[in-house]
Short mmCIF file of C-alpha atoms in Angstrom, two decimals:
data_model
loop_
_atom_site.label_atom_id
_atom_site.label_comp_id
_atom_site.label_asym_id
_atom_site.label_seq_id
_atom_site.Cartn_x
_atom_site.Cartn_y
_atom_site.Cartn_z
CA MET A 1381 0.00 0.00 0.00
CA TYR A 1382 1.36 3.36 -1.08
CA LEU A 1383 -0.83 6.17 0.24
CA ALA A 1384 0.05 9.68 -0.96
CA ILE A 1385 -1.19 12.90 0.67
CA ALA A 1386 -1.55 16.02 -1.47
CA GLY A 1387 -2.42 19.54 -0.39
CA ASN A 1388 -1.40 23.16 -0.15
CA ILE A 1389 0.94 24.70 2.43
CA GLY A 1390 -0.81 24.46 5.80
CA SER A 1391 -3.50 21.99 4.73
CA GLY A 1392 -2.46 19.42 7.35
CA LYS A 1393 -0.42 16.92 5.31
CA SER A 1394 2.31 16.27 7.88
CA THR A 1395 -0.20 15.85 10.70
CA LEU A 1396 -2.25 13.43 8.62
CA THR A 1397 0.86 11.52 7.54
CA ALA A 1398 1.79 10.91 11.18
CA LEU A 1399 -1.80 9.96 12.06
CA LEU A 1400 -2.14 7.43 9.24
CA ALA A 1401 1.31 5.98 9.84
CA GLU A 1402 0.42 5.24 13.45
CA ALA A 1403 -3.13 4.06 12.79
CA PHE A 1404 -2.34 1.70 9.91
CA GLY A 1405 1.27 0.71 10.46
CA LEU A 1406 2.60 2.62 7.45
CA ARG A 1407 6.11 4.01 7.10
CA PRO A 1408 5.90 7.82 7.01
CA VAL A 1409 7.87 9.72 4.38
CA TYR A 1410 7.97 13.47 5.06
CA GLU A 1411 8.73 16.46 2.89
CA ALA A 1412 12.28 17.79 3.30
CA VAL A 1413 11.20 21.38 4.07
CA SER A 1414 13.73 22.05 6.81
CA GLU A 1415 16.57 20.70 4.64
CA ASN A 1416 16.04 23.11 1.74
CA PRO A 1417 18.87 25.69 1.97
CA TYR A 1418 17.10 28.01 -0.50
CA LEU A 1419 13.65 28.16 1.07
CA GLU A 1420 13.91 31.28 3.23
CA ASP A 1421 15.72 33.09 0.41
CA PHE A 1422 13.01 31.95 -1.99
CA TYR A 1423 10.22 33.47 0.08
CA ARG A 1424 12.17 36.73 0.24
CA ASP A 1425 12.90 36.82 -3.51
CA MET A 1426 10.96 34.25 -5.53
CA GLY A 1427 12.38 35.31 -8.87
CA ALA A 1428 15.99 34.89 -7.81
CA TYR A 1429 15.61 31.54 -6.05
CA ALA A 1430 12.65 29.80 -7.72
CA PHE A 1431 14.71 27.48 -9.90
CA HIS A 1432 17.22 26.67 -7.16
CA SER A 1433 14.52 25.85 -4.62
CA GLN A 1434 12.41 23.76 -6.98
CA VAL A 1435 15.35 21.76 -8.27
CA PHE A 1436 16.40 21.03 -4.69
CA PHE A 1437 12.90 19.79 -3.85
CA LEU A 1438 12.74 17.75 -7.05
CA ALA A 1439 16.11 16.09 -6.41
CA ARG A 1440 15.24 15.27 -2.80
CA ARG A 1441 11.76 14.04 -3.68
CA LEU A 1442 13.03 11.78 -6.47
CA ARG A 1443 15.75 10.34 -4.23
CA GLN A 1444 13.22 9.89 -1.43
CA HIS A 1445 10.75 8.21 -3.77
CA LEU A 1446 13.30 5.79 -5.20
CA LEU A 1447 14.77 4.84 -1.81
CA GLU A 1448 11.80 5.05 0.58
CA VAL A 1449 8.65 4.63 -1.52
CA ASN A 1450 9.54 2.27 -4.38
CA GLY A 1451 11.14 -0.26 -2.07
CA ARG A 1452 8.62 -0.24 0.78
CA THR A 1453 5.54 -2.41 1.08
CA ARG A 1454 3.46 -0.04 3.23
CA VAL A 1455 4.16 3.69 3.08
CA VAL A 1456 2.40 7.03 3.45
CA GLN A 1457 3.99 10.09 1.81
CA ASP A 1458 3.66 13.75 2.74
CA ARG A 1459 3.34 15.51 -0.68
CA THR A 1460 4.21 13.88 -4.00
CA VAL A 1461 6.70 14.67 -6.74
CA TYR A 1462 3.72 15.35 -9.04
CA GLU A 1463 2.74 18.33 -6.89
CA ASP A 1464 6.29 19.65 -7.03
CA ALA A 1465 6.15 19.67 -10.82
CA PHE A 1466 2.55 20.45 -11.73
CA VAL A 1467 1.54 22.69 -8.83
CA PHE A 1468 4.55 24.48 -7.34
CA ALA A 1469 6.97 24.69 -10.26
CA GLN A 1470 4.20 25.30 -12.77
CA HIS A 1471 2.78 28.10 -10.64
CA LEU A 1472 6.17 29.79 -10.51
CA TYR A 1473 6.42 29.47 -14.30
CA ARG A 1474 2.95 30.93 -14.86
CA GLU A 1475 3.70 33.82 -12.54
CA GLY A 1476 6.97 34.60 -14.30
CA TYR A 1477 9.32 33.54 -11.51
CA LEU A 1478 10.66 30.65 -13.62
CA SER A 1479 11.85 31.50 -17.11
CA GLU A 1480 10.79 29.42 -20.10
CA ARG A 1481 14.31 27.94 -20.23
CA ASP A 1482 14.32 27.00 -16.54
CA TRP A 1483 10.80 25.54 -16.74
CA ARG A 1484 11.72 23.34 -19.71
CA THR A 1485 14.90 22.19 -17.98
CA TYR A 1486 12.91 21.36 -14.86
CA LEU A 1487 10.36 19.35 -16.87
CA ASP A 1488 13.14 17.44 -18.62
CA LEU A 1489 14.51 16.40 -15.23
CA PHE A 1490 11.06 15.36 -14.01
CA HIS A 1491 10.03 13.42 -17.12
CA GLY A 1492 13.41 11.69 -17.27
CA VAL A 1493 12.81 10.00 -13.91
CA ALA A 1494 9.01 9.84 -13.59
CA PRO A 1495 8.60 6.46 -15.36
CA ALA A 1496 10.71 4.82 -12.65
CA LEU A 1497 8.46 6.03 -9.83
CA ARG A 1498 5.89 3.88 -8.10
CA LYS A 1499 2.35 5.20 -8.55
CA PRO A 1500 0.14 5.69 -5.47
CA ASP A 1501 -2.55 3.16 -4.64
CA LEU A 1502 -4.63 6.05 -3.32
CA LEU A 1503 -4.17 9.83 -3.40
CA LEU A 1504 -5.66 11.81 -0.52
CA TYR A 1505 -6.23 15.44 -1.48
CA LEU A 1506 -6.67 17.89 1.39
CA ARG A 1507 -8.79 20.70 -0.03
CA ALA A 1508 -8.52 23.83 2.13
CA SER A 1509 -9.60 27.43 1.63
CA LEU A 1510 -7.34 30.42 2.21
CA PRO A 1511 -8.66 31.14 5.76
CA THR A 1512 -7.97 27.54 6.82
CA LEU A 1513 -4.48 27.62 5.31
CA ARG A 1514 -3.72 30.95 6.98
CA ALA A 1515 -4.91 29.75 10.39
CA ARG A 1516 -2.77 26.62 10.24
CA ILE A 1517 0.28 28.45 8.91
CA GLU A 1518 -0.03 30.92 11.78
CA LYS A 1519 -0.36 28.10 14.31
CA ARG A 1520 2.70 26.33 12.89
CA GLY A 1521 4.74 29.48 13.42
CA ARG A 1522 7.35 29.38 10.65
CA PRO A 1523 8.26 33.06 10.10
CA PHE A 1524 8.98 32.70 6.37
CA GLU A 1525 5.60 31.03 5.78
CA ARG A 1526 3.71 33.84 7.49
CA ALA A 1527 5.02 36.21 4.81
CA ILE A 1528 3.64 34.12 1.91
CA PRO A 1529 1.27 36.33 -0.13
CA ASP A 1530 -2.40 35.34 -0.37
CA ARG A 1531 -2.06 35.46 -4.15
CA TYR A 1532 0.59 32.73 -4.02
CA LEU A 1533 -1.56 30.41 -1.89
CA LEU A 1534 -4.63 31.01 -4.06
CA GLY A 1535 -2.63 30.29 -7.19
CA LEU A 1536 -1.46 27.00 -5.71
CA ASN A 1537 -5.04 26.11 -4.77
CA ALA A 1538 -6.16 26.69 -8.37
CA LEU A 1539 -3.41 24.42 -9.70
CA TYR A 1540 -4.24 21.74 -7.14
CA GLU A 1541 -7.78 21.69 -8.48
CA GLU A 1542 -6.39 21.33 -12.03
CA LEU A 1543 -4.12 18.50 -10.93
CA ILE A 1544 -6.91 16.59 -9.19
CA ALA A 1545 -9.35 17.12 -12.07
CA GLY A 1546 -6.90 15.48 -14.47
CA TRP A 1547 -5.42 12.88 -12.10
CA ASN A 1548 -5.40 9.38 -13.63
CA LEU A 1549 -2.61 7.59 -11.78
CA SER A 1550 -4.77 6.25 -8.94
CA PRO A 1551 -8.11 6.66 -7.19
CA VAL A 1552 -8.52 9.99 -5.36
CA GLN A 1553 -10.16 10.64 -2.00
CA VAL A 1554 -10.92 14.33 -1.40
CA VAL A 1555 -10.84 15.47 2.24
CA GLU A 1556 -12.64 18.77 2.81
CA ALA A 1557 -10.18 20.21 5.33
CA ASP A 1558 -12.35 23.28 6.05
CA ARG A 1559 -15.08 21.05 7.39
CA LEU A 1560 -13.18 18.01 8.65
CA ASP A 1561 -10.68 19.17 11.29
CA PHE A 1562 -8.61 16.05 11.91
CA VAL A 1563 -5.92 18.28 13.47
CA GLU A 1564 -8.03 19.47 16.41
CA ARG A 1565 -11.10 17.22 16.65
CA GLU A 1566 -10.88 13.58 17.71
CA GLU A 1567 -14.28 12.73 16.21
CA ASP A 1568 -13.13 14.02 12.82
CA ARG A 1569 -9.91 12.01 13.04
CA GLN A 1570 -11.85 8.83 13.76
CA ALA A 1571 -14.34 9.52 10.96
CA LEU A 1572 -11.51 9.94 8.47
CA LEU A 1573 -9.77 6.76 9.65
CA GLU A 1574 -12.99 4.79 9.19
CA THR A 1575 -13.37 6.16 5.66
CA LEU A 1576 -9.84 5.05 4.77
CA ARG A 1577 -9.84 1.69 6.53
CA PRO A 1578 -11.19 -0.28 3.51
CA TRP A 1579 -8.35 1.09 1.38
CA VAL A 1580 -5.53 0.32 3.79
CA LYS A 1581 -5.39 -3.44 3.95
CA PRO A 1582 -3.52 -5.07 6.85
#
């Protein structure tokens, strides 16, 4: 079982990854946010550091996928490489922070390795509105995330909806994170676990 969790910054992916790993005996694979040496610089100057930051994330995610996802029987992953490419990098390209040349180079790297990647058995998409994202970002307390413009988060949300609408690699389960607060409410956590139980075989 390879369960992948998709969602915007602050949607609750890491919390849900830990919850599902414990509940179903899955190996958690987390996003390497704290390891990215370009991230704080990127949020200060997206144009100057967009390519550097995205290539770092792509390299780490591909390495992580090949070593920790492909070779594991039961795994849950916090954000996928597909989001890196078709949400985050594509948004930066559309907004002009990635040049045409850098975007094409990035896609060449992605498409060169993508065929070797294991596809999810189920994709969980955490759909969250801007107020929910803002509240969770504030609670998490990372200074560089608090400075993220609303326009950036809304642009990512729009691309997430595009990604999910065209997703054909696995079944998709949409979790309405505005309504279902598995971070704070025990009853919501249990309801979500019951929904997923048929998918996550022992």
